[in-house]
Short mmCIF file of C-alpha atoms in Angstrom, two decimals:
data_model
loop_
_atom_site.label_atom_id
_atom_site.label_comp_id
_atom_site.label_asym_id
_atom_site.label_seq_id
_atom_site.Cartn_x
_atom_site.Cartn_y
_atom_site.Cartn_z
CA MET X 1 9.03 -58.25 91.22
CA ALA X 2 11.46 -59.95 88.94
CA ALA X 3 15.09 -60.08 89.79
CA PRO X 4 17.41 -57.62 88.00
CA GLY X 5 18.69 -60.37 85.73
CA GLY X 6 15.25 -61.33 84.48
CA PHE X 7 14.14 -58.18 82.67
CA ALA X 8 14.38 -59.92 79.32
CA SER X 9 11.51 -62.16 80.20
CA LEU X 10 9.09 -59.27 80.45
CA PRO X 11 6.46 -59.12 77.70
CA GLY X 12 6.93 -56.69 74.77
CA PRO X 13 9.62 -56.12 72.13
CA ALA X 14 13.18 -56.56 73.20
CA ALA X 15 15.41 -53.50 73.31
CA GLU X 16 17.50 -52.91 70.16
CA ASN X 17 21.15 -52.12 70.24
CA SER X 18 22.51 -49.06 68.39
CA ALA X 19 23.75 -51.01 65.35
CA ALA X 20 20.42 -52.78 64.79
CA LEU X 21 18.51 -49.53 65.20
CA ALA X 22 20.73 -47.73 62.67
CA THR X 23 20.28 -50.56 60.17
CA ARG X 24 16.51 -50.52 60.49
CA THR X 25 16.35 -46.72 60.23
CA ALA X 26 18.46 -46.72 57.06
CA ALA X 27 16.26 -49.38 55.48
CA ALA X 28 13.15 -47.34 56.23
CA ALA X 29 14.59 -44.06 54.97
CA ALA X 30 12.31 -41.90 52.90
CA LEU X 31 12.56 -42.25 49.14
CA PRO X 32 13.72 -39.19 47.18
CA PHE X 33 10.22 -38.20 46.14
CA GLU X 34 9.09 -38.41 49.80
CA ARG X 35 11.56 -35.80 51.01
CA PRO X 36 10.56 -32.14 51.21
CA GLY X 37 12.00 -30.05 48.41
CA MET X 38 13.02 -33.09 46.37
CA SER X 39 9.83 -33.71 44.44
CA PHE X 40 6.98 -32.23 42.44
CA PRO X 41 3.47 -33.54 41.70
CA GLY X 42 3.89 -36.75 39.75
CA SER X 43 7.62 -37.08 40.37
CA ALA X 44 7.19 -40.50 41.99
CA PHE X 45 6.58 -41.92 38.51
CA TYR X 46 10.00 -40.82 37.33
CA TYR X 47 11.81 -42.10 40.41
CA MET X 48 10.10 -45.48 40.31
CA ALA X 49 10.82 -45.72 36.57
CA ASP X 50 14.55 -45.46 37.18
CA PRO X 51 15.86 -49.04 36.90
CA THR X 52 18.38 -49.86 39.58
CA GLY X 53 19.49 -53.23 38.21
CA ALA X 54 20.15 -54.77 34.83
CA ALA X 55 16.57 -54.75 33.51
CA LEU X 56 13.70 -52.37 32.89
CA VAL X 57 10.44 -52.61 34.78
CA ALA X 58 7.09 -52.71 33.01
CA LEU X 59 5.29 -49.46 33.81
CA PRO X 60 1.59 -48.59 33.56
CA THR X 61 0.24 -47.76 30.14
CA ALA X 62 -1.13 -44.38 29.17
CA ASP X 63 -4.64 -45.90 28.95
CA PRO X 64 -6.31 -45.74 32.39
CA LEU X 65 -8.81 -48.46 31.36
CA THR X 66 -6.13 -51.18 31.20
CA LYS X 67 -6.15 -51.99 34.91
CA GLY X 68 -3.39 -54.26 36.12
CA MET X 69 -1.66 -54.29 32.73
CA ALA X 70 1.56 -52.55 31.86
CA GLU X 71 3.20 -51.46 28.61
CA GLY X 72 3.60 -54.15 25.99
CA GLY X 73 0.86 -56.30 27.55
CA ARG X 74 3.16 -57.29 30.42
CA ALA X 75 2.23 -57.61 34.04
CA LEU X 76 2.68 -54.42 36.03
CA GLY X 77 6.15 -54.32 37.59
CA ALA X 78 7.48 -57.31 35.63
CA LEU X 79 11.11 -57.26 34.52
CA ILE X 80 11.61 -56.70 30.78
CA ASP X 81 14.05 -58.96 28.95
CA VAL X 82 15.70 -56.97 26.16
CA GLY X 83 18.11 -59.69 25.11
CA ALA X 84 21.88 -59.55 25.06
CA PRO X 85 23.51 -56.23 25.98
CA ALA X 86 25.44 -54.21 23.43
CA LYS X 87 29.16 -54.70 22.97
CA PRO X 88 31.43 -52.28 24.84
CA PHE X 89 32.54 -49.26 22.87
CA PHE X 90 36.12 -48.10 23.17
CA SER X 91 37.45 -44.80 21.90
CA ALA X 92 41.03 -43.57 21.93
CA GLY X 93 41.81 -42.31 25.40
CA ALA X 94 43.34 -39.05 24.20
CA GLY X 95 43.69 -36.82 21.19
CA LEU X 96 41.42 -34.56 19.20
CA THR X 97 39.22 -37.41 17.94
CA HIS X 98 38.44 -38.61 21.45
CA ALA X 99 37.78 -35.05 22.65
CA ARG X 100 35.30 -34.47 19.82
CA ALA X 101 33.54 -37.78 20.46
CA GLN X 102 33.16 -37.03 24.16
CA GLU X 103 31.91 -33.50 23.46
CA CYS X 104 29.28 -34.69 20.96
CA LEU X 105 28.10 -37.53 23.21
CA ALA X 106 27.95 -35.26 26.27
CA GLN X 107 25.90 -32.76 24.25
CA ALA X 108 23.43 -35.48 23.30
CA VAL X 109 23.11 -36.50 26.95
CA TRP X 110 22.75 -32.95 28.24
CA TYR X 111 20.41 -31.48 25.63
CA GLU X 112 18.23 -34.60 25.33
CA ALA X 113 18.07 -35.73 28.97
CA ALA X 114 19.49 -33.06 31.30
CA SER X 115 16.43 -33.33 33.57
CA GLU X 116 16.43 -37.14 33.57
CA SER X 117 17.95 -39.49 36.11
CA GLU X 118 21.41 -40.94 35.54
CA ALA X 119 19.78 -44.09 34.20
CA GLY X 120 17.89 -42.06 31.59
CA GLN X 121 21.05 -40.23 30.59
CA ARG X 122 23.08 -43.41 30.28
CA ALA X 123 20.31 -44.86 28.12
CA VAL X 124 20.54 -41.91 25.71
CA ALA X 125 24.30 -42.34 25.45
CA GLN X 126 23.84 -46.05 24.75
CA VAL X 127 21.41 -45.32 21.92
CA VAL X 128 24.00 -43.08 20.26
CA LEU X 129 26.71 -45.75 20.49
CA ASN X 130 24.31 -48.44 19.27
CA ARG X 131 23.75 -46.36 16.13
CA VAL X 132 27.50 -45.99 15.61
CA ALA X 133 27.76 -49.79 15.52
CA HIS X 134 24.84 -50.25 13.10
CA PRO X 135 25.28 -49.99 9.30
CA SER X 136 22.17 -47.83 8.98
CA TRP X 137 23.93 -44.87 10.62
CA PRO X 138 27.34 -43.17 10.33
CA ALA X 139 30.33 -44.84 11.98
CA SER X 140 31.36 -41.95 14.23
CA VAL X 141 29.81 -40.39 17.32
CA CYS X 142 29.59 -36.79 16.08
CA ALA X 143 28.24 -37.85 12.68
CA VAL X 144 25.45 -39.81 14.38
CA VAL X 145 24.52 -37.00 16.78
CA TYR X 146 24.53 -34.26 14.13
CA GLN X 147 23.12 -36.33 11.27
CA GLY X 148 20.70 -34.22 9.22
CA SER X 149 21.30 -31.05 11.23
CA GLN X 150 21.95 -29.03 8.04
CA ARG X 151 19.15 -30.61 5.96
CA SER X 152 15.68 -29.19 5.61
CA THR X 153 14.24 -32.73 5.79
CA GLY X 154 14.97 -32.90 9.50
CA CYS X 155 17.61 -33.93 12.00
CA GLN X 156 17.98 -37.12 14.03
CA PHE X 157 18.42 -35.35 17.38
CA THR X 158 16.21 -32.29 17.61
CA PHE X 159 18.60 -30.17 19.67
CA THR X 160 20.95 -29.93 16.66
CA CYS X 161 18.42 -28.08 14.48
CA ASP X 162 15.84 -26.36 16.70
CA GLY X 163 18.03 -23.62 18.16
CA SER X 164 18.73 -25.36 21.47
CA LEU X 165 22.48 -25.02 20.94
CA ALA X 166 22.14 -21.32 21.73
CA ARG X 167 21.74 -22.40 25.37
CA ARG X 168 25.24 -23.28 26.54
CA PRO X 169 25.64 -26.23 28.95
CA ALA X 170 27.32 -25.51 32.25
CA GLY X 171 27.33 -26.39 35.92
CA ALA X 172 26.97 -29.71 37.70
CA SER X 173 24.56 -31.12 35.10
CA TRP X 174 27.11 -30.59 32.34
CA ALA X 175 29.84 -32.17 34.46
CA ARG X 176 27.66 -35.23 34.96
CA ALA X 177 26.88 -35.45 31.24
CA GLN X 178 30.60 -35.36 30.47
CA ARG X 179 31.27 -38.07 33.04
CA ILE X 180 28.57 -40.32 31.57
CA ALA X 181 29.93 -39.75 28.06
CA ALA X 182 33.48 -40.52 29.18
CA ASP X 183 32.35 -43.75 30.86
CA ALA X 184 30.41 -44.85 27.76
CA LEU X 185 33.41 -44.21 25.51
CA ALA X 186 35.59 -46.21 27.90
CA GLY X 187 33.52 -49.39 27.57
CA SER X 188 30.64 -48.87 30.02
CA VAL X 189 27.47 -50.53 28.68
CA TYR X 190 23.96 -49.71 29.85
CA ALA X 191 22.38 -53.14 29.54
CA PRO X 192 18.70 -52.30 30.36
CA VAL X 193 18.12 -50.79 26.88
CA GLY X 194 19.95 -53.55 25.01
CA HIS X 195 20.32 -52.64 21.32
CA ALA X 196 17.85 -49.76 21.33
CA THR X 197 18.36 -47.29 18.49
CA HIS X 198 15.38 -44.94 18.95
CA TYR X 199 13.57 -43.08 21.69
CA HIS X 200 11.04 -40.29 22.09
CA THR X 201 9.43 -38.39 24.93
CA LEU X 202 6.12 -39.37 26.45
CA TRP X 203 4.27 -36.34 25.09
CA VAL X 204 4.82 -37.11 21.40
CA ASN X 205 3.75 -40.03 19.20
CA PRO X 206 5.98 -40.15 16.09
CA SER X 207 4.87 -42.11 13.05
CA TRP X 208 7.94 -44.35 13.09
CA ALA X 209 7.16 -45.74 16.55
CA ALA X 210 4.63 -48.26 15.17
CA SER X 211 7.29 -49.83 12.94
CA LEU X 212 9.68 -50.61 15.82
CA ASP X 213 9.62 -52.84 18.89
CA HIS X 214 9.04 -50.95 22.10
CA ILE X 215 11.53 -52.02 24.77
CA GLY X 216 10.50 -49.99 27.79
CA THR X 217 10.33 -46.59 29.42
CA ILE X 218 12.89 -44.74 31.51
CA GLY X 219 11.76 -41.44 32.99
CA ALA X 220 10.19 -39.38 30.22
CA HIS X 221 11.57 -41.43 27.30
CA ARG X 222 10.25 -44.53 25.53
CA PHE X 223 12.96 -46.68 23.93
CA TYR X 224 12.71 -48.82 20.78
CA ARG X 225 14.81 -51.22 18.75
CA ASN X 226 14.61 -52.32 15.13
CA ARG X 227 12.16 -55.07 14.37
CA GLY X 228 13.45 -58.40 13.12
CA ALA X 229 17.05 -59.17 12.20
CA GLY X 230 17.94 -55.46 12.15
CA GLY X 231 17.52 -55.31 15.90
CA GLU X 232 19.51 -58.43 16.76
CA ALA X 233 23.03 -58.35 18.13
CA ALA X 234 24.50 -59.68 14.86
CA ALA X 235 23.33 -56.55 13.01
CA PHE X 236 25.56 -54.28 15.07
CA ARG X 237 28.78 -55.12 13.28
CA THR X 238 30.07 -51.78 11.95
CA ALA X 239 33.56 -50.88 13.15
CA TYR X 240 34.17 -47.46 14.64
CA ALA X 241 35.61 -45.07 12.05
CA GLY X 242 38.17 -43.70 14.49
CA PHE X 243 37.74 -40.18 13.11
CA GLU X 244 35.31 -37.53 14.32
CA PRO X 245 34.34 -34.81 11.80
CA VAL X 246 33.89 -31.15 12.66
CA VAL X 247 30.15 -30.61 13.02
CA SER X 248 27.77 -27.80 13.87
CA GLY X 249 24.06 -27.39 14.32
CA ARG X 250 21.73 -25.42 12.09
CA SER X 251 21.93 -21.67 12.58
CA THR X 252 19.41 -19.45 10.81
CA ALA X 253 19.96 -16.27 12.79
CA VAL X 254 22.65 -13.71 11.98
CA PRO X 255 25.11 -13.33 14.85
CA LEU X 256 24.58 -10.09 16.75
CA ALA X 257 28.22 -9.11 16.41
CA ALA X 258 27.97 -9.29 12.64
CA ALA X 259 24.53 -7.65 12.48
CA TYR X 260 25.66 -4.60 14.45
CA GLU X 261 29.20 -4.33 13.08
CA PRO X 262 29.70 -0.79 11.69
CA ALA X 263 30.61 -0.41 8.05
CA PRO X 264 34.25 0.48 7.39
CA SER X 265 34.92 4.18 6.87
CA ARG X 266 36.89 3.50 3.70
CA PRO X 267 37.48 0.53 1.42
CA VAL X 268 39.96 -2.05 2.61
CA ILE X 269 42.69 -2.96 0.14
CA ALA X 270 42.81 -6.74 -0.22
CA TYR X 271 45.87 -6.83 -2.46
CA ASP X 272 49.39 -5.38 -2.65
CA PRO X 273 49.28 -2.35 -4.93
CA GLY X 274 53.06 -2.43 -5.49
CA PRO X 275 55.24 0.64 -6.12
CA VAL X 276 53.49 3.68 -7.52
CA ALA X 277 54.87 4.80 -10.89
CA ALA X 278 55.90 8.44 -11.38
CA PRO X 279 53.21 10.47 -13.10
CA SER X 280 53.86 11.21 -16.77
CA THR X 281 54.10 14.77 -18.07
CA PRO X 282 50.65 15.85 -19.19
CA SER X 283 50.19 17.23 -22.70
CA ALA X 284 49.46 20.91 -23.17
CA LYS X 285 45.77 21.65 -22.87
CA PRO X 286 43.86 24.89 -22.82
CA PRO X 287 43.23 26.09 -19.28
CA VAL X 288 39.82 25.31 -17.88
CA PRO X 289 38.01 28.45 -16.84
CA GLN X 290 37.46 28.56 -13.10
CA ALA X 291 34.18 29.71 -11.64
CA GLU X 292 34.30 32.96 -9.76
CA THR X 293 34.13 32.45 -6.04
CA LEU X 294 33.95 36.07 -4.88
CA PRO X 295 30.49 37.63 -4.46
CA ARG X 296 29.43 40.19 -7.05
CA GLU X 297 27.26 43.26 -6.75
CA PRO X 298 23.55 42.51 -7.16
CA ALA X 299 22.16 43.32 -10.60
CA SER X 300 20.03 46.43 -10.87
CA GLY X 301 16.54 46.56 -12.35
CA THR X 302 13.89 43.94 -12.56
CA GLY X 303 15.74 41.70 -14.89
CA ALA X 304 13.76 39.74 -17.43
CA VAL X 305 10.43 39.95 -15.57
CA ARG X 306 7.61 40.98 -17.87
CA GLY X 307 6.09 44.35 -17.26
CA GLU X 308 2.64 43.14 -16.24
CA TYR X 309 4.19 41.06 -13.49
CA ALA X 310 6.72 43.59 -12.26
CA ARG X 311 4.50 44.61 -9.29
CA ALA X 312 3.52 41.05 -8.37
CA GLY X 313 3.54 40.55 -4.62
CA GLN X 314 2.95 44.22 -3.73
CA TRP X 315 -0.11 45.51 -1.89
CA LYS X 316 -2.77 47.08 -4.07
CA ALA X 317 -3.88 50.57 -3.18
CA GLN X 318 -7.46 49.83 -4.30
CA PRO X 319 -8.26 46.12 -4.23
CA GLY X 320 -10.62 44.93 -6.95
CA LYS X 321 -9.26 47.23 -9.66
CA PRO X 322 -6.94 46.03 -12.40
CA ALA X 323 -3.28 46.66 -11.75
CA ALA X 324 -3.02 48.86 -14.86
CA ALA X 325 -5.75 51.21 -13.56
CA GLU X 326 -3.95 51.97 -10.29
#
């Protein structure tokens, strides 16, 4: 038997101290989609698609026959170089203009990507600010978000014209959207999407997608940038307008309060009638005969009824015989 001081020489793994054990346990912790109640079938795709660093990761294509290849012909899992990041955007830290800009940007984040990861939401906010800096779009946040919302030709962000605004944002998800919008307006740049100006969900295939360069995918959104010089950093040169207009989405329904508002019982005077003049003395006119209101005695006789019809409605003593023969 070995002496008490020689236990370390026994075969097998050495005993770990508490600090080393805690470190190894934390490193081997279950991923979010591996924890009960934190996932759904297929949710691993969305968690793995959430970039944790400064670059996107090439994900599998929608075509199952392209084995080993990812989107854009890249190797599966390869980092995607999107070029130089966008310039930081700075809005006034207070005032009505800043409040409107933050509200519009938070709405875009919440309505477009409320179910996405924080990376997906930051990417949506970056797309909005990239458009503000590009001459092809308006130079204010609210004007970019609500562009085309009142036109029949279509809106840029679908939530502004499809009735989604009837669902009011609230809760922790809205607080996070506001935080992401505030950070973006304070100079935070989401570098993985570079100068992306477009995106769409995985379950649609818009016609404009073929005319743009696909950057990568984050969660349920595919991001694109302009092709050629329009997508380079030098093209994003428009200065921020510094003024946010009052905007609203398309509303085709009549508000319930107005639809069920009772009609006024009498006309409402919308002007000041002024003092009422004294009535002038009317000219002498013959009195108008008034109709009698008291009941009169019923008239006697049969009136103007012709003789042959005087007994109409009475029972005949001998049916079948003429009335005159009775």
